[in-house]
């Protein structure tokens, strides 16, 4: 609220005269107007106000730089500056440009957010020109002249011209207009007319319609949240419109003002609608979110409310956050952001639910989302408006376990928790002490929340928002609202954990049987549910510290699991799962699962079928819990392949997992598929390939290669592109005469057409040919549409024939988007001579970009390294490119000198590519 006393505006970010010197500017305008025509006066007005606007904005921005959290004073200052620009313009146009007798029959009012007296740097200026009677031609001309001045000053003005009668009529029909009128503020003109409007609004429009207004605002809030993603923990949140954002706080104020006529939220404490502590939380969230929005506008130079990745770093820096504790400044900033957003959700939900219950006669909007009929409640509880309330709040906490019983009862009955019960719990979190945490009954009750009702997500999310989860498991508290600053994770760490458990419950409930046949079969057959739910709850609990989160998490799990009532064997399994929760994902996505050694090593690490089943389910839930679109058929196929091969190896013996056996099976399958071929042709096809060829490709691919190689001319290049829907990729097969660097050339050709390579393998034949198989996806991570394949084939042909030089063409295409440039990925390169029997595995973990695979492959080829296969895994902005290689003599790269040289050359290629991509 903008407060002005006789001395001027109160509590701005700097002295009012530094923002706008009213007397000096008015004097200059009056002097310029003497004897000047309207055009000259208008020019002078625009020039003077333009300079004053610029000076005022600079002063406010300086103040915000000095006091980066003083948003209340900043938004008042911008509103004051805008007031001065508007009133000076009105006075000058009325008195000097379009003077007319009796020109006081109108008032200018600020409405909407501007009417509230607080503005961000580039907020809209919403004005209403209120007329006593019908809008006259003179007033129309006056308004038009003023609007041209505002536009010349680059103000984004929204305006309306109405009488009091029209305001009442339109306000009746449209809740958006009604809300704007609710926040009107007199600026200049006929003050009595403005007072008349407000009197009529409250007596003729607002009074008696509280229930309708509340219902409309709640429906609007619900629709807005859905539009913004429906989650409070979206990693690029909208500060204004997102869940837990400023609009939620404003909705609360609108409803409170409409129902109770309050002029500030502080008055809600006197009305016993807020406690002092709740108001303090509201105030802190409001200050923080406004500060973020103001910094966001100043950085962007426009009205920008989306906290995109690239500006998050800059806002964090402007607000004084610094790197500490192994986490970047931006991660600390975003954790604070999400904590305030959570508090916003709490306080708005408490007030809105109370007001809704008191004033709305129809079934509350929040409850209409839950269609089930509530069951009879236990004796400690009562149903109030289909919400779970406490039968006797005074004695409820005599038994501390009732805190957990509340959430259990809510799940059992399908009811929402009443806000009064939430307030009581939040105010008494200190009751959850070490004694309660060590109580076996409490542990049993908590596990019951996870295991007994089929939808633990609801209870966990509410417990987390109210602070109960962090109080009962203190080790969980550090990851609450913790953002992971990358493009891979869609949610904060705590929300990701809850999403993982949600997916587990969905699989258990047979909701994903078609999509996840392996995980569904495992759960149907039966696994230790106490172990899998506990492991999922704790799998990321070690994040945010300097130490590897899997190792730290395992240590934490060793302490927490016994407290939750698990027996020693279960605790050991939970600890193992947390320690190795990335093992299966890494093996499937970063290693060649067609290599028997990969499967053998994985099986040895897992050891038992029970652990394999648990780890498979955990891995599926972990990937699906990352966010929408992360899980796809490619990852599903890799995990299914690794699971089935490992299971078979455990059943038949790991010694069966060898190259010779796979080659025999592949030869048998090829003979069956090519039964029309002569024995001589079949023998020639089988004999021409080295043993490694038979382990890495499916029989369908080997059949196509056999056909492609048949009668292949020395200058001919054969290409076969085919959508592989089961893997969410397009299979690209190439057959041609072998020559050095062929893998790099193919990678370059595919990069030029914008293809993302997810898997690749390249083989040479004994008679001098090369066969290469790539699995590629388009920019959206899907197979290419069939109608695009012909154009892709033509472009690849041109590149392979030398008509297009990939290295030159890539310079203009290998770019990192602006919003993604703030991400930092440290390059790590490793050489592994143990993970494969015949190849050295080079793993390159670095910043992803379109031309990365091409640059790496070209560097390896330039250093006489043969690439047999490559596996590419991407995690947002991070890419892990793994190469199975030999030296020019067909041997592993054992030489330390050679490894160091390759490490240097690869890093040079990466650095050069990144500089080019950012240019």
Short mmCIF file of N, CA, C and O in Angstrom, two decimals, residues 599-707:
data_model
loop_
_atom_site.label_atom_id
_atom_site.label_comp_id
_atom_site.label_asym_id
_atom_site.label_seq_id
_atom_site.Cartn_x
_atom_site.Cartn_y
_atom_site.Cartn_z
N UNK A 599 27.35 -57.38 -18.55
CA UNK A 599 26.31 -58.12 -17.82
C UNK A 599 26.93 -58.92 -16.68
O UNK A 599 26.38 -58.98 -15.57
N UNK A 600 28.07 -59.57 -16.94
CA UNK A 600 28.72 -60.35 -15.88
C UNK A 600 29.11 -59.46 -14.70
O UNK A 600 28.88 -59.82 -13.54
N UNK A 601 29.72 -58.31 -15.00
CA UNK A 601 30.13 -57.40 -13.92
C UNK A 601 28.93 -56.90 -13.13
O UNK A 601 28.99 -56.78 -11.89
N UNK A 602 27.84 -56.59 -13.82
CA UNK A 602 26.63 -56.11 -13.15
C UNK A 602 26.06 -57.22 -12.26
O UNK A 602 25.70 -56.98 -11.09
N UNK A 603 26.00 -58.43 -12.77
CA UNK A 603 25.47 -59.55 -12.01
C UNK A 603 26.30 -59.82 -10.75
O UNK A 603 25.76 -60.12 -9.68
N UNK A 604 27.62 -59.68 -10.88
CA UNK A 604 28.50 -59.90 -9.73
C UNK A 604 28.27 -58.82 -8.66
O UNK A 604 28.34 -59.11 -7.46
N UNK A 605 27.99 -57.60 -9.11
CA UNK A 605 27.75 -56.51 -8.15
C UNK A 605 26.41 -56.69 -7.43
O UNK A 605 26.29 -56.44 -6.23
N UNK A 606 25.41 -57.17 -8.16
CA UNK A 606 24.07 -57.32 -7.58
C UNK A 606 23.97 -58.58 -6.71
O UNK A 606 23.32 -58.57 -5.66
N UNK A 607 24.57 -59.65 -7.15
CA UNK A 607 24.71 -60.91 -6.41
C UNK A 607 23.46 -61.79 -6.34
O UNK A 607 23.55 -63.00 -6.53
N UNK A 608 22.28 -61.23 -6.03
CA UNK A 608 21.10 -62.10 -5.85
C UNK A 608 19.94 -61.63 -6.71
O UNK A 608 19.84 -60.45 -7.06
N UNK A 609 19.05 -62.57 -7.00
CA UNK A 609 17.84 -62.25 -7.78
C UNK A 609 16.96 -61.25 -7.02
O UNK A 609 16.34 -60.35 -7.61
N UNK A 610 16.90 -61.39 -5.70
CA UNK A 610 16.07 -60.49 -4.89
C UNK A 610 16.56 -59.05 -5.03
O UNK A 610 15.76 -58.12 -5.21
N UNK A 611 17.88 -58.86 -4.96
CA UNK A 611 18.44 -57.51 -5.12
C UNK A 611 18.22 -56.99 -6.54
O UNK A 611 17.94 -55.81 -6.74
N UNK A 612 18.36 -57.87 -7.51
CA UNK A 612 18.13 -57.47 -8.91
C UNK A 612 16.71 -56.94 -9.08
O UNK A 612 16.50 -55.90 -9.70
N UNK A 613 15.74 -57.65 -8.52
CA UNK A 613 14.35 -57.21 -8.63
C UNK A 613 14.13 -55.87 -7.94
O UNK A 613 13.51 -54.95 -8.50
N UNK A 614 14.66 -55.75 -6.72
CA UNK A 614 14.50 -54.48 -5.98
C UNK A 614 15.16 -53.32 -6.71
O UNK A 614 14.58 -52.24 -6.84
N UNK A 615 16.39 -53.54 -7.19
CA UNK A 615 17.11 -52.47 -7.87
C UNK A 615 16.42 -52.08 -9.18
O UNK A 615 16.40 -50.91 -9.55
N UNK A 616 15.86 -53.05 -9.88
CA UNK A 616 15.16 -52.76 -11.13
C UNK A 616 13.96 -51.86 -10.86
O UNK A 616 13.76 -50.84 -11.55
N UNK A 617 13.17 -52.22 -9.88
CA UNK A 617 11.98 -51.40 -9.55
C UNK A 617 12.40 -50.01 -9.10
O UNK A 617 11.82 -48.99 -9.52
N UNK A 618 13.42 -49.93 -8.24
CA UNK A 618 13.89 -48.63 -7.76
C UNK A 618 14.38 -47.77 -8.92
O UNK A 618 14.09 -46.57 -8.99
N UNK A 619 15.12 -48.38 -9.85
CA UNK A 619 15.67 -47.63 -11.00
C UNK A 619 14.56 -47.09 -11.88
O UNK A 619 14.60 -45.92 -12.31
N UNK A 620 13.55 -47.90 -12.14
CA UNK A 620 12.42 -47.46 -12.97
C UNK A 620 11.72 -46.28 -12.31
O UNK A 620 11.45 -45.25 -12.95
N UNK A 621 11.43 -46.38 -11.02
CA UNK A 621 10.75 -45.30 -10.30
C UNK A 621 11.61 -44.05 -10.23
O UNK A 621 11.09 -42.92 -10.35
N UNK A 622 12.92 -44.24 -10.06
CA UNK A 622 13.84 -43.10 -9.96
C UNK A 622 13.86 -42.31 -11.28
O UNK A 622 13.78 -41.07 -11.28
N UNK A 623 13.93 -43.00 -12.40
CA UNK A 623 13.96 -42.30 -13.70
C UNK A 623 12.61 -41.65 -13.98
O UNK A 623 12.54 -40.49 -14.41
N UNK A 624 11.52 -42.36 -13.71
CA UNK A 624 10.19 -41.80 -13.98
C UNK A 624 9.89 -40.61 -13.07
O UNK A 624 9.14 -39.70 -13.44
N UNK A 625 10.48 -40.61 -11.88
CA UNK A 625 10.26 -39.51 -10.94
C UNK A 625 11.04 -38.26 -11.25
O UNK A 625 10.85 -37.24 -10.58
N UNK A 626 11.91 -38.31 -12.25
CA UNK A 626 12.71 -37.13 -12.61
C UNK A 626 11.80 -36.05 -13.20
O UNK A 626 11.98 -34.86 -12.96
N UNK A 627 10.81 -36.47 -13.99
CA UNK A 627 9.88 -35.51 -14.56
C UNK A 627 9.29 -36.02 -15.86
O UNK A 627 9.73 -37.03 -16.41
N UNK A 628 8.26 -35.32 -16.36
CA UNK A 628 7.59 -35.74 -17.60
C UNK A 628 8.57 -35.82 -18.76
O UNK A 628 9.42 -34.95 -18.94
N UNK A 629 8.46 -36.88 -19.55
CA UNK A 629 9.28 -37.01 -20.75
C UNK A 629 10.64 -37.63 -20.53
O UNK A 629 11.35 -37.95 -21.49
N UNK A 630 11.06 -37.81 -19.27
CA UNK A 630 12.38 -38.39 -19.01
C UNK A 630 12.41 -39.88 -19.34
O UNK A 630 13.36 -40.39 -19.91
N UNK A 631 11.35 -40.56 -18.96
CA UNK A 631 11.24 -41.99 -19.27
C UNK A 631 10.80 -42.15 -20.72
O UNK A 631 9.90 -41.47 -21.19
N UNK A 632 11.46 -43.01 -21.45
CA UNK A 632 11.05 -43.28 -22.83
C UNK A 632 11.33 -44.75 -23.17
O UNK A 632 11.90 -45.49 -22.37
N UNK A 633 10.93 -45.13 -24.35
CA UNK A 633 11.09 -46.53 -24.76
C UNK A 633 12.55 -46.93 -24.88
O UNK A 633 12.89 -48.12 -24.74
N UNK A 634 13.42 -45.97 -25.20
CA UNK A 634 14.85 -46.28 -25.31
C UNK A 634 15.40 -46.75 -23.97
O UNK A 634 16.04 -47.80 -23.87
N UNK A 635 15.12 -45.96 -22.92
CA UNK A 635 15.60 -46.35 -21.59
C UNK A 635 14.93 -47.64 -21.14
O UNK A 635 15.56 -48.49 -20.50
N UNK A 636 13.64 -47.76 -21.44
CA UNK A 636 12.91 -48.98 -21.06
C UNK A 636 13.56 -50.21 -21.70
O UNK A 636 13.74 -51.24 -21.04
N UNK A 637 13.91 -50.10 -23.00
CA UNK A 637 14.51 -51.23 -23.72
C UNK A 637 15.88 -51.59 -23.13
O UNK A 637 16.21 -52.78 -22.97
N UNK A 638 16.67 -50.57 -22.78
CA UNK A 638 17.99 -50.83 -22.19
C UNK A 638 17.86 -51.55 -20.85
O UNK A 638 18.56 -52.53 -20.58
N UNK A 639 16.96 -51.06 -20.00
CA UNK A 639 16.78 -51.67 -18.68
C UNK A 639 16.21 -53.08 -18.79
O UNK A 639 16.63 -53.99 -18.06
N UNK A 640 15.25 -53.27 -19.70
CA UNK A 640 14.69 -54.61 -19.90
C UNK A 640 15.77 -55.58 -20.36
O UNK A 640 15.87 -56.71 -19.88
N UNK A 641 16.60 -55.10 -21.30
CA UNK A 641 17.68 -55.95 -21.82
C UNK A 641 18.66 -56.34 -20.74
O UNK A 641 19.04 -57.52 -20.62
N UNK A 642 19.06 -55.38 -19.92
CA UNK A 642 20.02 -55.66 -18.84
C UNK A 642 19.40 -56.59 -17.80
O UNK A 642 20.05 -57.54 -17.32
N UNK A 643 18.13 -56.34 -17.46
CA UNK A 643 17.46 -57.19 -16.46
C UNK A 643 17.37 -58.64 -16.94
O UNK A 643 17.71 -59.58 -16.21
N UNK A 644 16.90 -58.81 -18.17
CA UNK A 644 16.68 -60.18 -18.68
C UNK A 644 17.99 -60.95 -18.83
O UNK A 644 18.06 -62.13 -18.48
N UNK A 645 19.03 -60.27 -19.33
CA UNK A 645 20.31 -60.95 -19.49
C UNK A 645 20.91 -61.32 -18.13
O UNK A 645 21.45 -62.42 -17.96
N UNK A 646 20.79 -60.39 -17.17
CA UNK A 646 21.34 -60.65 -15.83
C UNK A 646 20.58 -61.78 -15.16
O UNK A 646 21.17 -62.68 -14.54
N UNK A 647 19.27 -61.75 -15.26
CA UNK A 647 18.44 -62.81 -14.66
C UNK A 647 18.79 -64.17 -15.27
O UNK A 647 18.95 -65.17 -14.55
N UNK A 648 18.95 -64.19 -16.60
CA UNK A 648 19.29 -65.45 -17.26
C UNK A 648 20.66 -65.94 -16.82
O UNK A 648 20.87 -67.14 -16.57
N UNK A 649 21.60 -65.00 -16.72
CA UNK A 649 22.94 -65.36 -16.27
C UNK A 649 22.94 -65.92 -14.86
O UNK A 649 23.67 -66.88 -14.55
N UNK A 650 22.10 -65.35 -13.99
CA UNK A 650 22.00 -65.85 -12.62
C UNK A 650 21.37 -67.25 -12.58
O UNK A 650 21.70 -68.06 -11.72
N UNK A 651 20.46 -67.51 -13.49
CA UNK A 651 19.75 -68.80 -13.52
C UNK A 651 20.58 -69.91 -14.17
O UNK A 651 20.57 -71.05 -13.72
N UNK A 652 21.33 -69.56 -15.25
CA UNK A 652 22.05 -70.60 -16.00
C UNK A 652 23.54 -70.61 -15.71
O UNK A 652 24.26 -71.50 -16.17
N UNK A 653 24.02 -69.59 -14.99
CA UNK A 653 25.45 -69.52 -14.70
C UNK A 653 26.09 -68.40 -15.52
O UNK A 653 25.86 -68.29 -16.73
N UNK A 654 26.91 -67.60 -14.87
CA UNK A 654 27.51 -66.45 -15.54
C UNK A 654 28.50 -66.88 -16.64
O UNK A 654 28.79 -66.09 -17.54
N UNK A 655 28.99 -68.10 -16.55
CA UNK A 655 29.93 -68.56 -17.58
C UNK A 655 29.24 -68.66 -18.95
O UNK A 655 29.90 -68.65 -19.99
N UNK A 656 27.89 -68.74 -18.94
CA UNK A 656 27.16 -68.78 -20.21
C UNK A 656 27.16 -67.42 -20.92
O UNK A 656 26.85 -67.35 -22.10
N UNK A 657 27.48 -66.38 -20.15
CA UNK A 657 27.52 -65.05 -20.74
C UNK A 657 28.89 -64.84 -21.38
O UNK A 657 29.79 -64.24 -20.80
N UNK A 658 29.09 -65.34 -22.60
CA UNK A 658 30.38 -65.18 -23.27
C UNK A 658 30.16 -64.97 -24.77
O UNK A 658 29.10 -65.26 -25.31
N UNK A 659 31.23 -64.49 -25.42
CA UNK A 659 31.14 -64.13 -26.83
C UNK A 659 30.89 -65.35 -27.72
O UNK A 659 30.11 -65.28 -28.67
N UNK A 660 31.54 -66.45 -27.40
CA UNK A 660 31.41 -67.63 -28.26
C UNK A 660 29.97 -68.12 -28.30
O UNK A 660 29.43 -68.44 -29.36
N UNK A 661 29.34 -68.16 -27.14
CA UNK A 661 27.95 -68.64 -27.08
C UNK A 661 27.03 -67.70 -27.85
O UNK A 661 26.13 -68.13 -28.57
N UNK A 662 27.25 -66.38 -27.69
CA UNK A 662 26.41 -65.41 -28.41
C UNK A 662 26.61 -65.54 -29.92
O UNK A 662 25.66 -65.40 -30.68
N UNK A 663 27.84 -65.75 -30.33
CA UNK A 663 28.12 -65.89 -31.77
C UNK A 663 27.40 -67.11 -32.34
O UNK A 663 26.79 -67.05 -33.42
N UNK A 664 27.44 -68.21 -31.61
CA UNK A 664 26.75 -69.44 -32.06
C UNK A 664 25.25 -69.19 -32.21
O UNK A 664 24.63 -69.60 -33.21
N UNK A 665 24.67 -68.51 -31.22
CA UNK A 665 23.23 -68.22 -31.28
C UNK A 665 22.91 -67.30 -32.45
O UNK A 665 21.90 -67.48 -33.14
N UNK A 666 23.79 -66.31 -32.69
CA UNK A 666 23.56 -65.36 -33.79
C UNK A 666 23.66 -66.06 -35.15
O UNK A 666 22.86 -65.81 -36.06
N UNK A 667 24.64 -66.96 -35.31
CA UNK A 667 24.78 -67.71 -36.57
C UNK A 667 23.53 -68.55 -36.82
O UNK A 667 23.01 -68.60 -37.95
N UNK A 668 23.05 -69.20 -35.77
CA UNK A 668 21.85 -70.04 -35.91
C UNK A 668 20.64 -69.20 -36.33
O UNK A 668 19.88 -69.57 -37.22
N UNK A 669 20.49 -68.03 -35.68
CA UNK A 669 19.35 -67.15 -36.00
C UNK A 669 19.45 -66.64 -37.44
O UNK A 669 18.43 -66.53 -38.14
N UNK A 670 20.66 -66.29 -37.89
CA UNK A 670 20.83 -65.77 -39.25
C UNK A 670 20.48 -66.84 -40.29
O UNK A 670 19.81 -66.54 -41.29
N UNK A 671 20.90 -68.06 -40.05
CA UNK A 671 20.56 -69.14 -40.98
C UNK A 671 19.04 -69.33 -41.06
O UNK A 671 18.49 -69.58 -42.13
N UNK A 672 18.40 -69.20 -39.91
CA UNK A 672 16.94 -69.37 -39.90
C UNK A 672 16.24 -68.26 -40.68
O UNK A 672 15.31 -68.49 -41.44
N UNK A 673 16.71 -67.02 -40.51
CA UNK A 673 16.07 -65.88 -41.16
C UNK A 673 16.38 -65.83 -42.66
O UNK A 673 15.56 -65.35 -43.45
N UNK A 674 17.58 -66.29 -43.06
CA UNK A 674 17.98 -66.24 -44.48
C UNK A 674 17.92 -67.65 -45.09
O UNK A 674 18.84 -68.09 -45.78
N UNK A 675 16.82 -68.32 -44.82
CA UNK A 675 16.72 -69.70 -45.29
C UNK A 675 16.67 -69.81 -46.82
O UNK A 675 16.93 -70.87 -47.39
N UNK A 676 16.36 -68.68 -47.52
CA UNK A 676 16.32 -68.68 -48.98
C UNK A 676 17.73 -68.55 -49.59
O UNK A 676 17.90 -68.73 -50.79
N UNK A 677 18.71 -68.18 -48.76
CA UNK A 677 20.07 -68.02 -49.27
C UNK A 677 20.72 -69.39 -49.44
O UNK A 677 20.42 -70.34 -48.72
N UNK A 678 21.65 -69.43 -50.39
CA UNK A 678 22.40 -70.68 -50.59
C UNK A 678 23.37 -70.87 -49.43
O UNK A 678 23.74 -69.91 -48.74
N UNK A 679 23.81 -72.11 -49.22
CA UNK A 679 24.77 -72.40 -48.16
C UNK A 679 26.07 -71.63 -48.35
O UNK A 679 26.68 -71.13 -47.39
N UNK A 680 26.47 -71.48 -49.62
CA UNK A 680 27.72 -70.77 -49.93
C UNK A 680 27.60 -69.30 -49.55
O UNK A 680 28.53 -68.71 -48.94
N UNK A 681 26.47 -68.68 -49.91
CA UNK A 681 26.27 -67.25 -49.57
C UNK A 681 26.20 -67.06 -48.06
O UNK A 681 26.74 -66.09 -47.52
N UNK A 682 25.51 -67.97 -47.38
CA UNK A 682 25.41 -67.87 -45.93
C UNK A 682 26.78 -68.01 -45.27
O UNK A 682 27.13 -67.26 -44.36
N UNK A 683 27.58 -68.97 -45.76
CA UNK A 683 28.92 -69.18 -45.20
C UNK A 683 29.77 -67.94 -45.43
O UNK A 683 30.51 -67.50 -44.54
N UNK A 684 29.66 -67.35 -46.65
CA UNK A 684 30.44 -66.14 -46.96
C UNK A 684 30.05 -65.01 -46.00
O UNK A 684 30.91 -64.29 -45.49
N UNK A 685 28.75 -64.85 -45.75
CA UNK A 685 28.28 -63.78 -44.86
C UNK A 685 28.77 -64.00 -43.43
O UNK A 685 29.23 -63.07 -42.77
N UNK A 686 28.69 -65.23 -42.95
CA UNK A 686 29.12 -65.51 -41.57
C UNK A 686 30.64 -65.38 -41.44
O UNK A 686 31.15 -64.81 -40.46
N UNK A 687 31.36 -65.84 -42.42
CA UNK A 687 32.83 -65.85 -42.33
C UNK A 687 33.44 -64.46 -42.47
O UNK A 687 34.56 -64.22 -41.98
N UNK A 688 32.71 -63.53 -43.15
CA UNK A 688 33.33 -62.23 -43.42
C UNK A 688 33.42 -61.34 -42.17
O UNK A 688 34.15 -60.36 -42.14
N UNK A 689 32.67 -61.69 -41.12
CA UNK A 689 32.62 -60.83 -39.93
C UNK A 689 33.53 -61.35 -38.82
O UNK A 689 33.66 -62.55 -38.62
N UNK A 690 34.10 -60.39 -38.08
CA UNK A 690 34.89 -60.74 -36.89
C UNK A 690 33.92 -61.12 -35.76
O UNK A 690 32.73 -60.76 -35.78
N UNK A 691 34.40 -61.83 -34.74
CA UNK A 691 33.52 -62.31 -33.65
C UNK A 691 32.71 -61.20 -32.97
O UNK A 691 31.58 -61.42 -32.56
N UNK A 692 33.31 -59.99 -32.84
CA UNK A 692 32.60 -58.91 -32.12
C UNK A 692 31.30 -58.51 -32.80
O UNK A 692 30.37 -58.02 -32.15
N UNK A 693 31.21 -58.72 -34.11
CA UNK A 693 30.01 -58.32 -34.86
C UNK A 693 28.78 -59.05 -34.35
O UNK A 693 27.67 -58.49 -34.34
N UNK A 694 28.92 -60.26 -33.90
CA UNK A 694 27.77 -61.10 -33.59
C UNK A 694 27.17 -60.85 -32.22
O UNK A 694 26.10 -61.36 -31.89
N UNK A 695 27.84 -60.04 -31.40
CA UNK A 695 27.31 -59.85 -30.05
C UNK A 695 26.49 -58.57 -29.91
O UNK A 695 25.65 -58.47 -29.02
N UNK A 696 26.71 -57.60 -30.79
CA UNK A 696 26.15 -56.27 -30.51
C UNK A 696 24.89 -55.90 -31.25
O UNK A 696 24.34 -54.83 -31.01
N UNK A 697 24.41 -56.76 -32.17
CA UNK A 697 23.26 -56.38 -32.99
C UNK A 697 22.15 -57.41 -32.91
O UNK A 697 22.40 -58.61 -32.80
N UNK A 698 20.93 -56.92 -33.01
CA UNK A 698 19.78 -57.82 -33.04
C UNK A 698 19.75 -58.52 -34.40
O UNK A 698 20.25 -58.00 -35.40
N UNK A 699 19.11 -59.67 -34.46
CA UNK A 699 19.08 -60.45 -35.69
C UNK A 699 18.45 -59.68 -36.85
O UNK A 699 18.89 -59.80 -38.00
N UNK A 700 17.44 -58.84 -36.57
CA UNK A 700 16.81 -58.08 -37.67
C UNK A 700 17.82 -57.15 -38.33
O UNK A 700 17.83 -56.99 -39.56
N UNK A 701 18.70 -56.55 -37.53
CA UNK A 701 19.72 -55.65 -38.05
C UNK A 701 20.76 -56.44 -38.84
O UNK A 701 21.21 -56.01 -39.91
N UNK A 702 21.15 -57.60 -38.35
CA UNK A 702 22.14 -58.41 -39.04
C UNK A 702 21.61 -58.92 -40.39
O UNK A 702 22.37 -59.00 -41.37
N UNK A 703 20.32 -59.19 -40.46
CA UNK A 703 19.71 -59.61 -41.73
C UNK A 703 19.77 -58.46 -42.74
O UNK A 703 20.11 -58.66 -43.93
N UNK A 704 19.45 -57.22 -42.29
CA UNK A 704 19.49 -56.06 -43.20
C UNK A 704 20.93 -55.81 -43.66
O UNK A 704 21.18 -55.54 -44.85
N UNK A 705 21.90 -55.91 -42.75
CA UNK A 705 23.30 -55.72 -43.14
C UNK A 705 23.72 -56.78 -44.18
O UNK A 705 24.46 -56.47 -45.13
N UNK A 706 23.29 -57.99 -43.99
CA UNK A 706 23.64 -59.05 -44.94
C UNK A 706 23.15 -58.70 -46.34
O UNK A 706 23.87 -58.86 -47.34
N UNK A 707 21.95 -58.16 -46.41
CA UNK A 707 21.37 -57.75 -47.70
C UNK A 707 22.11 -56.55 -48.26
O UNK A 707 22.36 -56.47 -49.48
#
